[in-house]
Amino acid sequence: VILSGSPTQRVGYEILSELPKEVHPSPMLSLDKTKEVDTLAAWLADQTGLLSWKMDGLTVVLTYDNGTLAKAVTRGNGQVGEVITNNARVFKNIPLTIPCKGHVVLRGEAVIPYSEFEKINDRLPQEEQYKNPRNLCSGSVRQLNNQITAKRNVMFYAFTLVQADGVDFQNSRACQMEWLKSQGF
């Protein structure tokens, strides 16, 4: 087993001239949000819910084929995103290979922790500092030189399994999340 953060998996950098655009197979719609427990309880009604953290980063779609990271695309406007595979390969915790050898598509959030955000801002003159970690992350995952991305310590947190060929999840989100964990997320 090779750990996703192993330096042996993060060798070499690449500079691109542009980030290509790609149309998502199905639109990535925004979710409604609330901070009110009563509103959430009313929405759930008599159903059981699975809650996860809301992270303020950049949504990224990962595609694996034959167990290897094949593509990473930003959410963009929900219809069209930018291909950032080059940069996703240097995120601190994205597995470049997974045990499943089928076609796997998942969504997650690319984030830069506040501690890293503060370190980066401390090294910049006041007028060049980033307003918040989300803006820093957005710029970091869209770099043309992934060596810059690597230095920003971007992390990825999977939140939705879109497709995993040949795997039965018994219509359970909890089962999907456990399976993603078993794949290295």
mmCIF file of C-alpha atoms in Angstrom:
data_model
loop_
_atom_site.group_PDB
_atom_site.id
_atom_site.type_symbol
_atom_site.label_atom_id
_atom_site.label_comp_id
_atom_site.label_asym_id
_atom_site.label_seq_id
_atom_site.Cartn_x
_atom_site.Cartn_y
_atom_site.Cartn_z
ATOM 1 C CA VAL A 1 0.000 0.000 0.000
ATOM 2 C CA ILE A 2 1.261 3.448 -0.933
ATOM 3 C CA LEU A 3 0.009 6.335 1.195
ATOM 4 C CA SER A 4 -1.553 9.188 -0.776
ATOM 5 C CA GLY A 5 0.829 11.754 0.743
ATOM 6 C CA SER A 6 3.994 9.753 0.021
ATOM 7 C CA PRO A 7 6.743 11.921 -1.524
ATOM 8 C CA THR A 8 7.449 9.092 -3.976
ATOM 9 C CA GLN A 9 4.034 9.777 -5.521
ATOM 10 C CA ARG A 10 4.586 13.535 -5.855
ATOM 11 C CA VAL A 11 7.689 13.727 -7.999
ATOM 12 C CA GLY A 12 8.047 16.212 -10.863
ATOM 13 C CA TYR A 13 6.159 19.356 -11.728
ATOM 14 C CA GLU A 14 4.593 20.617 -14.926
ATOM 15 C CA ILE A 15 3.859 24.056 -16.349
ATOM 16 C CA LEU A 16 0.814 24.500 -18.590
ATOM 17 C CA SER A 17 -0.021 27.364 -20.931
ATOM 18 C CA GLU A 18 -3.738 27.270 -20.025
ATOM 19 C CA LEU A 19 -6.368 25.291 -18.152
ATOM 20 C CA PRO A 20 -8.748 23.623 -20.615
ATOM 21 C CA LYS A 21 -12.506 23.890 -20.032
ATOM 22 C CA GLU A 22 -14.811 20.891 -19.838
ATOM 23 C CA VAL A 23 -18.595 20.511 -19.791
ATOM 24 C CA HIS A 24 -19.854 18.437 -16.840
ATOM 25 C CA PRO A 25 -21.884 15.354 -17.875
ATOM 26 C CA SER A 26 -24.648 16.519 -15.523
ATOM 27 C CA PRO A 27 -24.960 19.994 -13.995
ATOM 28 C CA MET A 28 -23.409 20.524 -10.564
ATOM 29 C CA LEU A 29 -26.174 22.458 -8.866
ATOM 30 C CA SER A 30 -25.804 24.524 -5.723
ATOM 31 C CA LEU A 31 -27.406 23.187 -2.574
ATOM 32 C CA ASP A 32 -29.709 25.143 -0.353
ATOM 33 C CA LYS A 33 -28.183 25.909 3.030
ATOM 34 C CA THR A 34 -29.315 26.751 6.510
ATOM 35 C CA LYS A 35 -27.827 27.421 9.915
ATOM 36 C CA GLU A 36 -31.133 26.719 11.644
ATOM 37 C CA VAL A 37 -31.550 23.308 13.285
ATOM 38 C CA ASP A 38 -35.350 23.581 13.108
ATOM 39 C CA THR A 39 -35.236 24.230 9.347
ATOM 40 C CA LEU A 40 -33.036 21.177 8.831
ATOM 41 C CA ALA A 41 -35.265 19.016 11.036
ATOM 42 C CA ALA A 42 -38.361 20.155 9.095
ATOM 43 C CA TRP A 43 -36.659 19.337 5.792
ATOM 44 C CA LEU A 44 -35.690 15.849 7.017
ATOM 45 C CA ALA A 45 -39.214 15.250 8.412
ATOM 46 C CA ASP A 46 -39.346 11.564 9.403
ATOM 47 C CA GLN A 47 -36.249 10.575 7.361
ATOM 48 C CA THR A 48 -32.821 9.773 8.775
ATOM 49 C CA GLY A 49 -30.079 12.087 7.559
ATOM 50 C CA LEU A 50 -26.326 11.821 7.197
ATOM 51 C CA LEU A 51 -24.629 15.117 8.013
ATOM 52 C CA SER A 52 -21.182 16.238 6.913
ATOM 53 C CA TRP A 53 -19.127 19.373 7.391
ATOM 54 C CA LYS A 54 -19.624 22.290 5.019
ATOM 55 C CA MET A 55 -16.187 23.388 3.924
ATOM 56 C CA ASP A 56 -15.565 26.699 2.208
ATOM 57 C CA GLY A 57 -13.217 25.730 -0.562
ATOM 58 C CA LEU A 58 -13.478 24.820 -4.212
ATOM 59 C CA THR A 59 -15.532 21.850 -5.416
ATOM 60 C CA VAL A 60 -13.521 19.417 -7.554
ATOM 61 C CA VAL A 61 -14.674 16.321 -9.458
ATOM 62 C CA LEU A 62 -12.162 13.448 -9.585
ATOM 63 C CA THR A 63 -12.302 10.601 -12.097
ATOM 64 C CA TYR A 64 -10.340 7.384 -11.694
ATOM 65 C CA ASP A 65 -9.954 4.753 -14.398
ATOM 66 C CA ASN A 66 -8.308 1.407 -13.781
ATOM 67 C CA GLY A 67 -7.381 2.600 -10.282
ATOM 68 C CA THR A 68 -5.481 5.693 -11.461
ATOM 69 C CA LEU A 69 -6.415 9.371 -11.189
ATOM 70 C CA ALA A 70 -7.411 10.219 -14.750
ATOM 71 C CA LYS A 71 -8.964 13.667 -14.429
ATOM 72 C CA ALA A 72 -9.785 16.486 -12.013
ATOM 73 C CA VAL A 73 -12.211 19.248 -12.975
ATOM 74 C CA THR A 74 -13.390 22.275 -10.972
ATOM 75 C CA ARG A 75 -17.102 22.917 -10.480
ATOM 76 C CA GLY A 76 -16.768 26.166 -12.412
ATOM 77 C CA ASN A 77 -20.223 27.598 -13.026
ATOM 78 C CA GLY A 78 -21.877 24.218 -12.513
ATOM 79 C CA GLN A 79 -22.116 23.574 -16.252
ATOM 80 C CA VAL A 80 -18.471 24.046 -17.321
ATOM 81 C CA GLY A 81 -15.369 23.622 -15.180
ATOM 82 C CA GLU A 82 -11.615 23.828 -15.680
ATOM 83 C CA VAL A 83 -9.453 20.741 -15.991
ATOM 84 C CA ILE A 84 -6.934 20.871 -13.123
ATOM 85 C CA THR A 85 -5.596 17.309 -13.185
ATOM 86 C CA ASN A 86 -2.033 18.622 -13.241
ATOM 87 C CA ASN A 87 -2.631 20.486 -9.967
ATOM 88 C CA ALA A 88 -4.752 17.829 -8.240
ATOM 89 C CA ARG A 89 -1.820 15.416 -8.541
ATOM 90 C CA VAL A 90 0.090 17.593 -6.031
ATOM 91 C CA PHE A 91 -2.716 18.096 -3.481
ATOM 92 C CA LYS A 92 -1.418 16.810 -0.141
ATOM 93 C CA ASN A 93 -3.872 13.951 0.316
ATOM 94 C CA ILE A 94 -5.398 12.899 -3.018
ATOM 95 C CA PRO A 95 -4.588 9.271 -3.738
ATOM 96 C CA LEU A 96 -3.085 9.024 -7.225
ATOM 97 C CA THR A 97 -4.124 5.373 -7.262
ATOM 98 C CA ILE A 98 -7.003 3.597 -5.535
ATOM 99 C CA PRO A 99 -7.735 -0.117 -4.994
ATOM 100 C CA CYS A 100 -10.900 -0.074 -7.159
ATOM 101 C CA LYS A 101 -10.030 -0.764 -10.798
ATOM 102 C CA GLY A 102 -13.387 0.320 -12.258
ATOM 103 C CA HIS A 103 -14.550 3.735 -13.417
ATOM 104 C CA VAL A 104 -14.963 5.930 -10.306
ATOM 105 C CA VAL A 105 -16.219 9.523 -10.139
ATOM 106 C CA LEU A 106 -16.454 11.516 -6.913
ATOM 107 C CA ARG A 107 -16.811 15.074 -5.742
ATOM 108 C CA GLY A 108 -15.062 16.817 -2.914
ATOM 109 C CA GLU A 109 -13.813 20.121 -1.608
ATOM 110 C CA ALA A 110 -10.300 21.454 -2.118
ATOM 111 C CA VAL A 111 -9.366 23.582 0.884
ATOM 112 C CA ILE A 112 -6.378 25.331 2.408
ATOM 113 C CA PRO A 113 -6.376 25.205 6.225
ATOM 114 C CA TYR A 114 -6.442 28.512 8.114
ATOM 115 C CA SER A 115 -3.002 27.755 9.594
ATOM 116 C CA GLU A 116 -1.523 27.471 6.089
ATOM 117 C CA PHE A 117 -3.449 30.545 4.905
ATOM 118 C CA GLU A 118 -1.962 32.586 7.750
ATOM 119 C CA LYS A 119 1.593 31.351 7.018
ATOM 120 C CA ILE A 120 1.272 32.286 3.340
ATOM 121 C CA ASN A 121 -0.184 35.721 4.122
ATOM 122 C CA ASP A 122 2.541 36.394 6.714
ATOM 123 C CA ARG A 123 5.150 36.058 3.937
ATOM 124 C CA LEU A 124 3.374 38.540 1.644
ATOM 125 C CA PRO A 125 3.304 42.340 1.725
ATOM 126 C CA GLN A 126 -0.007 43.709 3.082
ATOM 127 C CA GLU A 127 -1.262 44.749 -0.368
ATOM 128 C CA GLU A 128 -0.699 41.231 -1.802
ATOM 129 C CA GLN A 129 -2.299 39.259 1.027
ATOM 130 C CA TYR A 130 -5.305 37.048 0.336
ATOM 131 C CA LYS A 131 -8.670 38.028 1.809
ATOM 132 C CA ASN A 132 -9.626 34.491 2.890
ATOM 133 C CA PRO A 133 -8.541 30.846 2.521
ATOM 134 C CA ARG A 134 -11.161 30.173 -0.170
ATOM 135 C CA ASN A 135 -9.716 32.847 -2.482
ATOM 136 C CA LEU A 136 -6.219 31.490 -1.882
ATOM 137 C CA CYS A 137 -7.393 27.944 -2.600
ATOM 138 C CA SER A 138 -9.216 28.992 -5.768
ATOM 139 C CA GLY A 139 -6.084 30.654 -7.109
ATOM 140 C CA SER A 140 -3.886 27.772 -5.974
ATOM 141 C CA VAL A 141 -5.806 25.007 -7.757
ATOM 142 C CA ARG A 142 -5.945 27.086 -10.942
ATOM 143 C CA GLN A 143 -2.187 27.706 -11.228
ATOM 144 C CA LEU A 144 -0.505 26.924 -14.540
ATOM 145 C CA ASN A 145 2.630 25.837 -12.643
ATOM 146 C CA ASN A 146 1.723 23.007 -10.255
ATOM 147 C CA GLN A 147 4.913 23.553 -8.236
ATOM 148 C CA ILE A 148 3.178 26.658 -6.859
ATOM 149 C CA THR A 149 0.083 24.556 -6.064
ATOM 150 C CA ALA A 150 2.243 21.997 -4.246
ATOM 151 C CA LYS A 151 3.724 24.687 -1.984
ATOM 152 C CA ARG A 152 0.238 25.833 -0.906
ATOM 153 C CA ASN A 153 -0.644 22.554 0.871
ATOM 154 C CA VAL A 154 -4.086 22.116 -0.686
ATOM 155 C CA MET A 155 -6.141 19.342 0.947
ATOM 156 C CA PHE A 156 -9.061 17.420 -0.578
ATOM 157 C CA TYR A 157 -12.106 16.105 1.284
ATOM 158 C CA ALA A 158 -14.469 13.808 -0.610
ATOM 159 C CA PHE A 159 -18.161 14.425 0.034
ATOM 160 C CA THR A 160 -20.100 12.617 -2.719
ATOM 161 C CA LEU A 161 -19.619 9.438 -4.668
ATOM 162 C CA VAL A 162 -21.080 9.969 -8.134
ATOM 163 C CA GLN A 163 -20.244 6.628 -9.756
ATOM 164 C CA ALA A 164 -18.339 3.431 -8.966
ATOM 165 C CA ASP A 165 -18.814 0.728 -11.578
ATOM 166 C CA GLY A 166 -19.597 -2.711 -10.229
ATOM 167 C CA VAL A 167 -19.964 -1.734 -6.559
ATOM 168 C CA ASP A 168 -23.288 -2.242 -4.728
ATOM 169 C CA PHE A 169 -23.863 0.352 -2.023
ATOM 170 C CA GLN A 170 -27.357 -0.897 -1.059
ATOM 171 C CA ASN A 171 -28.680 2.612 -1.726
ATOM 172 C CA SER A 172 -26.792 3.858 1.366
ATOM 173 C CA ARG A 173 -24.861 7.144 1.570
ATOM 174 C CA ALA A 174 -23.152 5.873 4.727
ATOM 175 C CA CYS A 175 -21.960 2.802 2.811
ATOM 176 C CA GLN A 176 -20.676 5.058 0.012
ATOM 177 C CA MET A 177 -18.747 7.222 2.484
ATOM 178 C CA GLU A 178 -17.178 4.168 4.153
ATOM 179 C CA TRP A 179 -16.206 2.844 0.724
ATOM 180 C CA LEU A 180 -14.569 6.176 -0.182
ATOM 181 C CA LYS A 181 -12.613 5.952 3.063
ATOM 182 C CA SER A 182 -11.474 2.419 2.126
ATOM 183 C CA GLN A 183 -10.206 3.847 -1.199
ATOM 184 C CA GLY A 184 -7.946 6.350 0.574
ATOM 185 C CA PHE A 185 -10.179 9.426 0.909
#
